[in-house]
Short mmCIF file of C-alpha atoms and ligand atoms in Angstrom, two decimals:
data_model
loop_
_atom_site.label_atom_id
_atom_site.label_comp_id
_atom_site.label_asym_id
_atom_site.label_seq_id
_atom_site.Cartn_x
_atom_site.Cartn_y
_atom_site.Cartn_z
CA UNK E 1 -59.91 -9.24 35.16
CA UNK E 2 -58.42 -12.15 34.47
CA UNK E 3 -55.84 -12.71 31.36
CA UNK E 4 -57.44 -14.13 28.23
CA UNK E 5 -56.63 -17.88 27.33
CA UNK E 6 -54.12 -18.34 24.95
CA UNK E 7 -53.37 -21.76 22.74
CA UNK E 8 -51.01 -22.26 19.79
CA UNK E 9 -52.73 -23.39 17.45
CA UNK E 10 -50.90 -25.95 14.85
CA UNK E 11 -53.54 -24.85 12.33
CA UNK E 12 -51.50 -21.16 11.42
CA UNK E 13 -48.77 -21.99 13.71
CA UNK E 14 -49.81 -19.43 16.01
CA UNK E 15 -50.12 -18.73 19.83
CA UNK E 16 -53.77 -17.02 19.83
CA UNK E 17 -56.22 -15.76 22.20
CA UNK E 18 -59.09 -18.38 22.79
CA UNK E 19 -62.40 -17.54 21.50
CA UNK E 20 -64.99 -20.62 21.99
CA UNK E 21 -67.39 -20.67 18.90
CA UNK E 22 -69.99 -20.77 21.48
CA UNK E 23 -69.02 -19.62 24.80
CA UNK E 24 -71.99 -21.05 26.44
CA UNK E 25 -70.66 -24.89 25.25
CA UNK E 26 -66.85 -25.23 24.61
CA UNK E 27 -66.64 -28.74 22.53
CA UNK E 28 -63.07 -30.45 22.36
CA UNK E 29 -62.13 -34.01 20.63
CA UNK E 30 -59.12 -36.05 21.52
CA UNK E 31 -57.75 -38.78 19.23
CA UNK E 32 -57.93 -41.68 21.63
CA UNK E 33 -56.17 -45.11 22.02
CA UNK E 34 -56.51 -48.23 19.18
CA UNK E 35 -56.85 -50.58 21.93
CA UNK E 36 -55.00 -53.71 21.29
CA UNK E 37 -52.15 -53.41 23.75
CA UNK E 38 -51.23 -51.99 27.29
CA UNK E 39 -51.03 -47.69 27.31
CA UNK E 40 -47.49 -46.36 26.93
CA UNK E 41 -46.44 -43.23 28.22
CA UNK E 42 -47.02 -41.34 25.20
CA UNK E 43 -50.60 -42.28 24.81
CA UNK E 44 -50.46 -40.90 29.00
CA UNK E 45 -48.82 -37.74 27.56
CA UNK E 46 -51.83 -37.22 25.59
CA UNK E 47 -54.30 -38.24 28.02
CA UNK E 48 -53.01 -35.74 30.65
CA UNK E 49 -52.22 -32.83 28.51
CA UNK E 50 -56.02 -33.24 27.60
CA UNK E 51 -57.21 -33.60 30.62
CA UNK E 52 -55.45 -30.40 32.10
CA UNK E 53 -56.46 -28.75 28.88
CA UNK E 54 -60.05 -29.37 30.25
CA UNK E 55 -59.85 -28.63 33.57
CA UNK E 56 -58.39 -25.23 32.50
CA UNK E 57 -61.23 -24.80 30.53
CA UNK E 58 -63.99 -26.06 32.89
CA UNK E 59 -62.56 -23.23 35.18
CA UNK E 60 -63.57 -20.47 32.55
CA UNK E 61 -66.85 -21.67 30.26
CA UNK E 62 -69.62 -22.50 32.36
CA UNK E 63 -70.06 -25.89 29.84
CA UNK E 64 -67.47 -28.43 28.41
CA UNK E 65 -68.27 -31.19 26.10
CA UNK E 66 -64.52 -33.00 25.98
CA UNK E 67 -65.14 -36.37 23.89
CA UNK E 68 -61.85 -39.01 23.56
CA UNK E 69 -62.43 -41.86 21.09
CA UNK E 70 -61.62 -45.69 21.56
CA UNK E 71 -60.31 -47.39 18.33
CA UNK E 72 -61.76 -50.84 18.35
CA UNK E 73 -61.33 -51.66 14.69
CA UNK E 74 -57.98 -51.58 13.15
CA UNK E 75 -55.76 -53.78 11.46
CA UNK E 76 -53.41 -53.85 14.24
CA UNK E 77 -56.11 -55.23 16.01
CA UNK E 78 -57.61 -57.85 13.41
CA UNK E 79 -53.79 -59.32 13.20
CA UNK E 80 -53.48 -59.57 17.29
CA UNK E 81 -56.74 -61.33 17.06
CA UNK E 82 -55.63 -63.63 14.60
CA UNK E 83 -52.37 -64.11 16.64
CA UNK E 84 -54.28 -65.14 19.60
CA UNK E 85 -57.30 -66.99 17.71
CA UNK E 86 -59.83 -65.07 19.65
CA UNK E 87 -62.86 -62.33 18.58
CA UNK E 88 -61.54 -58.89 18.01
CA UNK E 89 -63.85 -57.84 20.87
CA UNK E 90 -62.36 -59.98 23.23
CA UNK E 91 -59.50 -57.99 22.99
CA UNK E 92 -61.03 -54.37 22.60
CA UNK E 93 -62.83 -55.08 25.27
CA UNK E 94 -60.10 -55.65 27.50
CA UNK E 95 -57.40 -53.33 26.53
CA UNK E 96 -60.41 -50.36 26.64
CA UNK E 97 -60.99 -50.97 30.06
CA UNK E 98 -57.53 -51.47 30.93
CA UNK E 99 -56.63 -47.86 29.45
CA UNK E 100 -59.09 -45.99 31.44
CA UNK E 101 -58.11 -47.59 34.29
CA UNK E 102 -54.43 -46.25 34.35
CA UNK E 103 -55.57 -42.87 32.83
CA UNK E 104 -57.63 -42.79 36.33
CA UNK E 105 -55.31 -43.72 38.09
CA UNK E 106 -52.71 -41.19 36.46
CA UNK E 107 -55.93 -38.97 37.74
CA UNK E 108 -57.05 -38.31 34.26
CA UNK E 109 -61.22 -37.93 34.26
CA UNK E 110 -62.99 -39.91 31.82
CA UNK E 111 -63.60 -38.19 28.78
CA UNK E 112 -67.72 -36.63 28.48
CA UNK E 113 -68.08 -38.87 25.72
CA UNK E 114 -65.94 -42.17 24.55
CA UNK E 115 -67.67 -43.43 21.00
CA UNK E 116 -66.25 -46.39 19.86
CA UNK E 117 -65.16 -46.99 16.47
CA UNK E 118 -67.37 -50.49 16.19
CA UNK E 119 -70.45 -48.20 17.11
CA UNK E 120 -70.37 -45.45 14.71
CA UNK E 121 -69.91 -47.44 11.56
CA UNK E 122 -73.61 -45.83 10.26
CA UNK E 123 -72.61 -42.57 11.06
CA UNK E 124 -68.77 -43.49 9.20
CA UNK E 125 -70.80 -44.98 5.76
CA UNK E 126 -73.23 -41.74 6.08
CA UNK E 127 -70.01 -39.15 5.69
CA UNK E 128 -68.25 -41.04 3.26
CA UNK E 129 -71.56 -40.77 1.51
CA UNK E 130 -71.45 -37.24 1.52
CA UNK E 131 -68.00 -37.01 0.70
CA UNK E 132 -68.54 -38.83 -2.50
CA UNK E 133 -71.95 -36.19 -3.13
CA UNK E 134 -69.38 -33.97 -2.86
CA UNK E 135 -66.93 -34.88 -5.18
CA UNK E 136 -64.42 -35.35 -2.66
CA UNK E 137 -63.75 -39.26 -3.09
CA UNK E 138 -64.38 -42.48 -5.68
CA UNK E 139 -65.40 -46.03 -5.54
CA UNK E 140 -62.80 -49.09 -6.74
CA UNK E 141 -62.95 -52.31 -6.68
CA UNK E 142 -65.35 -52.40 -2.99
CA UNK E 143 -62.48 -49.86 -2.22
CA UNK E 144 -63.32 -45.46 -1.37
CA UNK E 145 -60.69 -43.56 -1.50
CA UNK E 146 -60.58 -40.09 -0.60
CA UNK E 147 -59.13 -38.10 -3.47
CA UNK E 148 -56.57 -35.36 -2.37
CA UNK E 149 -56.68 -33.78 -5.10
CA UNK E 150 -60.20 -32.65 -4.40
CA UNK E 151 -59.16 -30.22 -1.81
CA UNK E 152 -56.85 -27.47 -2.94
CA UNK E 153 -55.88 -26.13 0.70
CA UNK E 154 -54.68 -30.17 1.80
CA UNK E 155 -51.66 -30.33 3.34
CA UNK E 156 -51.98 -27.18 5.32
CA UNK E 157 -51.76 -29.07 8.55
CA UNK E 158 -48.86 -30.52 8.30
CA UNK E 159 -47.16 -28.11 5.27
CA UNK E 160 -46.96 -30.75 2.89
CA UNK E 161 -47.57 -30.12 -0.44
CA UNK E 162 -49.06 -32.93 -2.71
CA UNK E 163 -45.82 -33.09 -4.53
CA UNK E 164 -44.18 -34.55 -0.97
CA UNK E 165 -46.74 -36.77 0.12
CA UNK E 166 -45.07 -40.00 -0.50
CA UNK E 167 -43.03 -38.50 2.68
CA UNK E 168 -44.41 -40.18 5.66
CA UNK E 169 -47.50 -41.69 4.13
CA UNK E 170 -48.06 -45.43 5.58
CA UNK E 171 -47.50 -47.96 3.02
CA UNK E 172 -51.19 -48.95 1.55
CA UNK E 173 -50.46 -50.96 -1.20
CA UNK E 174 -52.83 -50.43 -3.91
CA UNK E 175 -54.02 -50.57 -7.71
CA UNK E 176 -56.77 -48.67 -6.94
CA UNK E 177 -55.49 -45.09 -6.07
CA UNK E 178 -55.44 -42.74 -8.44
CA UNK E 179 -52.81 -40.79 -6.32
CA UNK E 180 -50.38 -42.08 -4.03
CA UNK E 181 -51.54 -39.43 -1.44
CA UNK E 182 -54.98 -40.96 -1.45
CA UNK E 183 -56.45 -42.69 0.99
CA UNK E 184 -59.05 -45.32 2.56
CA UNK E 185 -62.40 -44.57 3.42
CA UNK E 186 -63.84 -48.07 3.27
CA UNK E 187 -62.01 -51.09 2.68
CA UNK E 188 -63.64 -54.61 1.66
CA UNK E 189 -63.25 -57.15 4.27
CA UNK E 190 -62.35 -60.88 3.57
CA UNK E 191 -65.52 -63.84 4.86
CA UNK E 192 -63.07 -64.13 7.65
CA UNK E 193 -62.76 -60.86 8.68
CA UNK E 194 -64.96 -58.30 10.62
CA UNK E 195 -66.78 -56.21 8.43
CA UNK E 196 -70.26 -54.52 7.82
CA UNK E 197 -72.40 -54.14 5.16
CA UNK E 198 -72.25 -50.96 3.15
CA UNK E 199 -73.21 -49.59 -0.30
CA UNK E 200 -70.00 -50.66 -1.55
CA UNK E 201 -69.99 -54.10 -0.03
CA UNK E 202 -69.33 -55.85 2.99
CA UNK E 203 -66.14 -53.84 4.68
CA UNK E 204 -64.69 -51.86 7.25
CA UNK E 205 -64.01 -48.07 7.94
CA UNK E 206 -60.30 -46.82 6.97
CA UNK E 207 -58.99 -45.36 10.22
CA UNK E 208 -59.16 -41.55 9.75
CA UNK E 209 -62.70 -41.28 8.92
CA UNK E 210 -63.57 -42.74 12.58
CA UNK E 211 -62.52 -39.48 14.15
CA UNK E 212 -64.21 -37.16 11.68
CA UNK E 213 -67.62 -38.81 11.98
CA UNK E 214 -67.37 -39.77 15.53
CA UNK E 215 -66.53 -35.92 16.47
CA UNK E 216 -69.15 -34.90 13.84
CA UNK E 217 -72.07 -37.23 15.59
CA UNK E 218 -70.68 -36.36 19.06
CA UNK E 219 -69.93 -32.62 18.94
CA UNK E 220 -71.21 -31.39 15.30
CA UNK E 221 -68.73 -29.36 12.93
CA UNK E 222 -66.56 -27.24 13.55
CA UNK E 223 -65.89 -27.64 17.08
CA UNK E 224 -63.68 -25.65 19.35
CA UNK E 225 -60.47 -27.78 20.15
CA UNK E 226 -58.84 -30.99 18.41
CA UNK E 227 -55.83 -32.40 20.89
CA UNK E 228 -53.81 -35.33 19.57
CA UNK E 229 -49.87 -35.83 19.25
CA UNK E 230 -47.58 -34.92 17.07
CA UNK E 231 -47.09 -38.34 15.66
CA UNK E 232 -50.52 -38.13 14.52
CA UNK E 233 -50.96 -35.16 12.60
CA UNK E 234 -49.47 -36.20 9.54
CA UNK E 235 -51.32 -38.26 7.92
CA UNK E 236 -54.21 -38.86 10.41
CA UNK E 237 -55.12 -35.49 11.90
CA UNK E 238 -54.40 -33.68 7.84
CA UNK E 239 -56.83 -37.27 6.70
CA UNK E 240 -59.40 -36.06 9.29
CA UNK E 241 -59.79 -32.14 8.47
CA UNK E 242 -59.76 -33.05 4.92
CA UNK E 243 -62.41 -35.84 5.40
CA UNK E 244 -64.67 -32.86 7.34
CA UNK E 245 -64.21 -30.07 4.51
CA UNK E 246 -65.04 -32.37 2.33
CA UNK E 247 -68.35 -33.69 3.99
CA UNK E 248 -69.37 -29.87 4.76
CA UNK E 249 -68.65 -28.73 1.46
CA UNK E 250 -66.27 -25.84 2.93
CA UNK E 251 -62.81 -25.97 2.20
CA UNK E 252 -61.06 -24.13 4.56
CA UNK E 253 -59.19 -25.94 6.90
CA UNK E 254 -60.82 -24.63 9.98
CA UNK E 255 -64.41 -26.27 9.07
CA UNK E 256 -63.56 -29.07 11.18
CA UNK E 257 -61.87 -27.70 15.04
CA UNK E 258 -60.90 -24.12 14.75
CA UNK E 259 -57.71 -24.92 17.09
CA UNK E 260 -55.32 -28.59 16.43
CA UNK E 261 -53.69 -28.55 19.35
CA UNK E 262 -50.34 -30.85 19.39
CA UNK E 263 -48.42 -32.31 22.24
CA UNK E 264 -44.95 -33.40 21.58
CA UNK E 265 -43.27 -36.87 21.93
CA UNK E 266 -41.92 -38.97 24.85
CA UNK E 267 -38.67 -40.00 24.74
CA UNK E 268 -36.90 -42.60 27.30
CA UNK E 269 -33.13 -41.57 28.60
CA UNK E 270 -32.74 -39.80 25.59
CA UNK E 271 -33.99 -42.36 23.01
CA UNK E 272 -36.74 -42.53 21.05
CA UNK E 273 -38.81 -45.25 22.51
CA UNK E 274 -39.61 -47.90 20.07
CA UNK E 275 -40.45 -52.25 19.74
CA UNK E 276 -37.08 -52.81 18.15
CA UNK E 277 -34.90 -51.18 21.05
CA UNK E 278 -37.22 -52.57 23.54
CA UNK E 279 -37.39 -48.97 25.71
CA UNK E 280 -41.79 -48.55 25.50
CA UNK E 281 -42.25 -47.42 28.81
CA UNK E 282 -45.94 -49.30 29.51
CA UNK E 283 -48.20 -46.99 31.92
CA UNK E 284 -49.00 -50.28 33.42
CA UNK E 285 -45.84 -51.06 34.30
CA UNK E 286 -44.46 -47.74 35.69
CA UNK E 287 -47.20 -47.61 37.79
CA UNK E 288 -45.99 -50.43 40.02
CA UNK E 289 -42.98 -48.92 40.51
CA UNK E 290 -44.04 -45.37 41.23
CA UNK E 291 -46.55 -43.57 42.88
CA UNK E 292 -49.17 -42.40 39.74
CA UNK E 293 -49.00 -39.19 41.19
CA UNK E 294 -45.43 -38.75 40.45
CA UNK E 295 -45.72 -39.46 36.91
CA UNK E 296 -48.22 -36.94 36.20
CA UNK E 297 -46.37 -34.55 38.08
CA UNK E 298 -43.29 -35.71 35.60
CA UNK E 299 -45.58 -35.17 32.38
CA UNK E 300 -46.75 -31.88 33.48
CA UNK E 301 -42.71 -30.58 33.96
CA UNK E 302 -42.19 -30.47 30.27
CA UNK E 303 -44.54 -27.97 28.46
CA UNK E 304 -46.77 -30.03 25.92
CA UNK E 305 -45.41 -29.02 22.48
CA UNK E 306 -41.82 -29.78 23.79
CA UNK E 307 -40.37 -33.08 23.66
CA UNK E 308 -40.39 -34.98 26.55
CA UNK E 309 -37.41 -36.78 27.67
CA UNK E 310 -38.45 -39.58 30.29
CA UNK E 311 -35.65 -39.94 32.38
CA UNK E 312 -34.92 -41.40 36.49
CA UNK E 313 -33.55 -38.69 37.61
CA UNK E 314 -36.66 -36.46 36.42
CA UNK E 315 -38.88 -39.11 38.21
CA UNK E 316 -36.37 -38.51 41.28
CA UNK E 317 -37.16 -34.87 41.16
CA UNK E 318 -40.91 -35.07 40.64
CA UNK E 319 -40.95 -37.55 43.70
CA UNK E 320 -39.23 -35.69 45.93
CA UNK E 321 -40.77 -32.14 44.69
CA UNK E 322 -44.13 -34.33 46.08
CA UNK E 323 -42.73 -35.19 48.83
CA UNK E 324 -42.04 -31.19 49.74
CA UNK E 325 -45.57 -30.55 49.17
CA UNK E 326 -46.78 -33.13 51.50
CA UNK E 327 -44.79 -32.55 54.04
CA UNK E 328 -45.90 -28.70 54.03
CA UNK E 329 -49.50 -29.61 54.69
CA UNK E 330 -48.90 -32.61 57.51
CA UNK E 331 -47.55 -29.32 58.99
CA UNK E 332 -50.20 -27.17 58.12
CA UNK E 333 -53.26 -28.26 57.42
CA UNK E 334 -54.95 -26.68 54.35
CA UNK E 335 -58.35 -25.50 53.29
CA UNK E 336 -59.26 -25.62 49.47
CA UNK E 337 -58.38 -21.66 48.79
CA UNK E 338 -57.85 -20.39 45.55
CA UNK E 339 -55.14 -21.26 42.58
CA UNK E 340 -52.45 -19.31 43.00
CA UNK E 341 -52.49 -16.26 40.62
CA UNK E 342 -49.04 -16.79 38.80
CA UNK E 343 -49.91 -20.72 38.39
CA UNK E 344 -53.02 -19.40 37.22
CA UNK E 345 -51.51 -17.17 34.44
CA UNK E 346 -49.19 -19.71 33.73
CA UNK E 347 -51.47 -22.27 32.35
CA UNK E 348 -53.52 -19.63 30.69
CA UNK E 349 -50.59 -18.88 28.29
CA UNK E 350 -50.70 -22.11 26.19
CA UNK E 351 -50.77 -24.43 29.56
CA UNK E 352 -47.41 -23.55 30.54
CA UNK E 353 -47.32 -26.34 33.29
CA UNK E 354 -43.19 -26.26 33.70
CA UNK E 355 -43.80 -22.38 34.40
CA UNK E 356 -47.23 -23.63 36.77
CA UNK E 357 -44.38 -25.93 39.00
CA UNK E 358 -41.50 -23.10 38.99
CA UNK E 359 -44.02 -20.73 40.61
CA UNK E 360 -44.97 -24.15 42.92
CA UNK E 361 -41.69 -24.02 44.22
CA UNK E 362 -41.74 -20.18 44.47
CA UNK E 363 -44.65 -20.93 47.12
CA UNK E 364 -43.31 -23.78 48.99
CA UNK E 365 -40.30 -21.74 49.98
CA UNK E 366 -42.65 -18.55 50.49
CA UNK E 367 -44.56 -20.92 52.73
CA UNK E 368 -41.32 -22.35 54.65
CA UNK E 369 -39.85 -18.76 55.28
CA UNK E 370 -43.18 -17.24 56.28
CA UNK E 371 -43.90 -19.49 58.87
CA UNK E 372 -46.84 -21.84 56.98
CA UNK E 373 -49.43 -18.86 56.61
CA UNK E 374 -52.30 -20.49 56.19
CA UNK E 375 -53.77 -18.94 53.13
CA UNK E 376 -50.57 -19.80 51.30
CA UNK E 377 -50.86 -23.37 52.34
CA UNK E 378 -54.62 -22.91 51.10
CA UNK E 379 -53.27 -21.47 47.83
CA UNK E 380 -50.73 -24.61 47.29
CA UNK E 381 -53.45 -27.28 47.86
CA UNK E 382 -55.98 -25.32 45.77
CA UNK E 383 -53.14 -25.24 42.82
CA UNK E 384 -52.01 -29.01 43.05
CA UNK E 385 -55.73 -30.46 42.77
CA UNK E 386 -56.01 -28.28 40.02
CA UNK E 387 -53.10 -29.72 38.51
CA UNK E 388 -55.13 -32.81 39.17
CA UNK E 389 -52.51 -34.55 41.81
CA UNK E 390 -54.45 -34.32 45.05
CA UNK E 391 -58.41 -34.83 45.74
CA UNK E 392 -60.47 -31.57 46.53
CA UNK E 393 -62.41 -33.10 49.08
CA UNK E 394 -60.29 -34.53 51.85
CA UNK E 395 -56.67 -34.01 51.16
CA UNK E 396 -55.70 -37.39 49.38
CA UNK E 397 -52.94 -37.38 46.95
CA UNK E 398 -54.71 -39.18 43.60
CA UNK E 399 -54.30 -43.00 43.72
CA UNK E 400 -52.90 -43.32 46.96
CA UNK E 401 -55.85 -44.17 49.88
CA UNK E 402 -57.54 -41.35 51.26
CA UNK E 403 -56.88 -40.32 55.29
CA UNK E 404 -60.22 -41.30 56.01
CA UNK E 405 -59.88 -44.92 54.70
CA UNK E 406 -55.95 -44.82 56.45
CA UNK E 407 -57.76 -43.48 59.62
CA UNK E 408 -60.15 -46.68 59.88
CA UNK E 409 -57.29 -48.83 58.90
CA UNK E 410 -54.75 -47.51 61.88
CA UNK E 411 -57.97 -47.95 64.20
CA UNK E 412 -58.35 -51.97 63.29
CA UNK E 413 -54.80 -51.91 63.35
CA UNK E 414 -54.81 -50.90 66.93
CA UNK E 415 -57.55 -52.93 67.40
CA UNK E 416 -55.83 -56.16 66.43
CA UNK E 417 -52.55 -55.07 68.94
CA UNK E 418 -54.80 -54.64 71.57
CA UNK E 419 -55.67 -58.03 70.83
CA UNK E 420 -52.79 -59.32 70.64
CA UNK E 421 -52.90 -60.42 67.13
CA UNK E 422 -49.79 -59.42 65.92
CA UNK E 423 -50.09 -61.12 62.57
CA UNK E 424 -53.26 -58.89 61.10
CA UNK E 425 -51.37 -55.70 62.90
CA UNK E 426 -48.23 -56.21 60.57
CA UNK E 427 -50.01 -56.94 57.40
CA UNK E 428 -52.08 -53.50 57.95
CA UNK E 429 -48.38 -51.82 58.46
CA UNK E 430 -46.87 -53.72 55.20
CA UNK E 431 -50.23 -53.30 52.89
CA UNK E 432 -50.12 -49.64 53.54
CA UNK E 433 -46.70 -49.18 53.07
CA UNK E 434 -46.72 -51.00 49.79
CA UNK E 435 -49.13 -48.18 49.10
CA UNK E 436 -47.73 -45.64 49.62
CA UNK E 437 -48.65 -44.70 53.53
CA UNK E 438 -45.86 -45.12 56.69
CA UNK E 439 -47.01 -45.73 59.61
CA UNK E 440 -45.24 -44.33 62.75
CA UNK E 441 -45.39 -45.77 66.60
CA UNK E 442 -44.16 -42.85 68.47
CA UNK E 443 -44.61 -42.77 72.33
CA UNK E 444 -47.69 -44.93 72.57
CA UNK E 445 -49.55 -43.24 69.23
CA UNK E 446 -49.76 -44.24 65.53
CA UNK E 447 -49.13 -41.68 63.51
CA UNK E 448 -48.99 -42.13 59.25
CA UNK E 449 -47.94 -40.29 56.48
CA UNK E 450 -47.25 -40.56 52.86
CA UNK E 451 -44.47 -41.54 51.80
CA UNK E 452 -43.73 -41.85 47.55
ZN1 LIG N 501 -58.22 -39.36 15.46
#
């Protein structure tokens, strides 16, 4: 019997035991990325935490509905489009499919379901609409607020009381609120601007009631599992459980995801990473310099509620802790076997990754003292795809190419020698290497391997 699955849960600050409304159909919701720029790696943090979060659960529930949101309406965005003179979409648009391309290649799985904001807007107008049935917000000026006031438990998330909400709260300046903790749930939009029609006028969505009533059409309330980080949950992950008590008409907190799950932040070489320092480390960028399966493997050393501190000597580690597993299975070939039971119980006590890679390392030197029994070999590879870092099928290490394609590439390349054609040869050699993959002439044979 295996142990139960425990979470902390921010909601109750709490470690609990895991108990799926429905455990036919676990349903989590990630706050995605507002997609008007190039990923950093604390939007990765997220993206990985939640994707290990799922593949933990996937191994239990026999159905898992994980749904990540893309933010393609914001401010942010209307001002970069401005900026540039260009359509707001030409810019979601691109940024969107830019994200999900280094999530993948960070071997993060596209989320079940990705709503956009721009294509929920009927479902946004409809819950506002109820929250106003409700009592729970009021009309200015083309302007809805939400009115805080209207929910007695607010500020549970975060442990604010009303009295302290001018802490933290991004500056809206307005005539229109009745209290300064109030917030937008439809704002009017200028000719200029993007903006839909609504019963309050042509406008646009405030940003916290995108995730409500995108999680609301996608999954229905409550769900099982809200992920996000911790720079979120005040004011946008309090905004969005208040938006969903409201709406249901039940005011306890846990009416919209029984469990808030938080990851912590990234810093770089001990700083906190910001525009005005100039120290965002860009997903896109780091992933030129590094194989993406060494970053992953760095986001997974630090346990998710911890901060993490992003340093080059923890990317030296993670590369050459890689490197260690690699080299175990050019020795010994593995078979998928099973995760390893004490990586297993690891990440079943609030996805204790850190603790995951200690017992890792316990096995790699288990394996190297024991002479490379296979079913501990089996056991590593089983545990580092689960980790997502290698490929279940044929032994490829995520993002780097697969033996088979190396395979057909070495034969051309021997090929072209044969031929005499020296110049295709070499740029096989220097194409692979750039990718990751040595080749070796030993004694007549080509040989590869990977090298980070
Ligand atoms: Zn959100």
């Amino acid at each position: 019997m295996s142990d139960p699955f425990k979470l902390f849960n921010t909601l109750g600050r709490d470690k609990q035991v895991f108990e799926p409304i429905d455990p036919g159909h676990v349903r989590v919701y990630a706050c995605g990325p507002t997609v008007y720029d190039y990923a950093h790696i604390g939007n990765a943090r997220m993206a990985v935490v939640s994707d290990q979060l799922v593949r933990v659960l996937r191994h239990i529930y026999p159905k898992v509905t994980y749904v990540s949101n893309i933010t393609d309406v914001d401010d942010k965005i209307l001002n970069r489009a401005e900026e540039l003179g260009v359509e707001m979409k030409d810019i979601t648009q691109k940024y969107a499919r830019i994200y999900n391309q280094d999530m993948a290649r960070l071997g993060v799985g596209l989320p079940d379901l990705q709503p956009k904001a721009t294509e929920h807007i009927q479902s946004m107008i409809e819950m506002i609409q109820r929250i106003l049935a409700n009592k729970g917000g009021y009309v200015d000026g083309g302007h809805v607020y939400f009115d805080v006031r209207s929910l007695p438990a607010y500020g549970g998330l975060s442990g604010r009381t009303l009295d302290e909400l001018n802490e933290g709260v991004r500056i809206e300046v307005s005539e229109h609120k009745r209290h300064f903790g109030d917030f937008v749930l439809w704002k009017p939009s200028q000719d200029h601007e993007v903006g839909w029609q609504s019963p309050w006028g042509r406008g646009r969505p405030g940003w916290h009631i995108e995730c409500s009533a995108m999680s609301f059409a996608s999954l229905g309330l409550p769900f099982d599992i809200h992920a996000g980080g911790v720079d979120l949950v005040f004011p946008h992950h309090e905004n969005e459980i208040a938006q969903a008590c409201c709406a249901t008409g039940n005011q306890s907190l846990d009416a919209y995801a029984k469990i808030l799950g938080t990851n912590g932040f990234v810093m770089h070489e001990g700083q906190k990473m910001s525009k005005s320092i100039g120290n965002i480390l860009l997903v896109h960028d780091l992933v030129k310099e590094h194989a993406p399966v060494v970053l992953r493997l760095l986001l997974l050393k630090t346990h998710y509620r911890q901060p993490l501190n992003w340093t080059s000597q923890g990317l030296e580690n993670a590369k050459l802790l890689f490197q260690r597993i690699l080299d175990i299975f050019s020795i010994q070939q593995p078979q998928m076997g099973t995760i390893n039971q004490d990586v297993w119980a690891a990440l079943l006590d609030d996805l204790n990754t850190p603790l995951a890679l200690v017992h890792i390392e316990a096995l790699i030197r288990k394996i190297r003292e024991n002479g490379y029994l296979s079913e501990d070999v089996n056991q590593l590879y089983a545990s580092v795809v689960f980790l997502g870092l290698m490929d279940a099928d044929h032994l490829a290490v995520v993002d780097l190419p697969s033996p088979g394609e190396i395979e057909a590439l070495l034969a051309k390349r021997e090929l072209a020698r044969k031929s005499k054609n020296f110049k295709v040869a070499d740029h096989i050699r220097q194409s692979l290497l750039k990718q990751g993959v040595e080749i070796l002439d030993t004694a007549g044979k080509s040989t590869w391997k990977y090298r980070l």
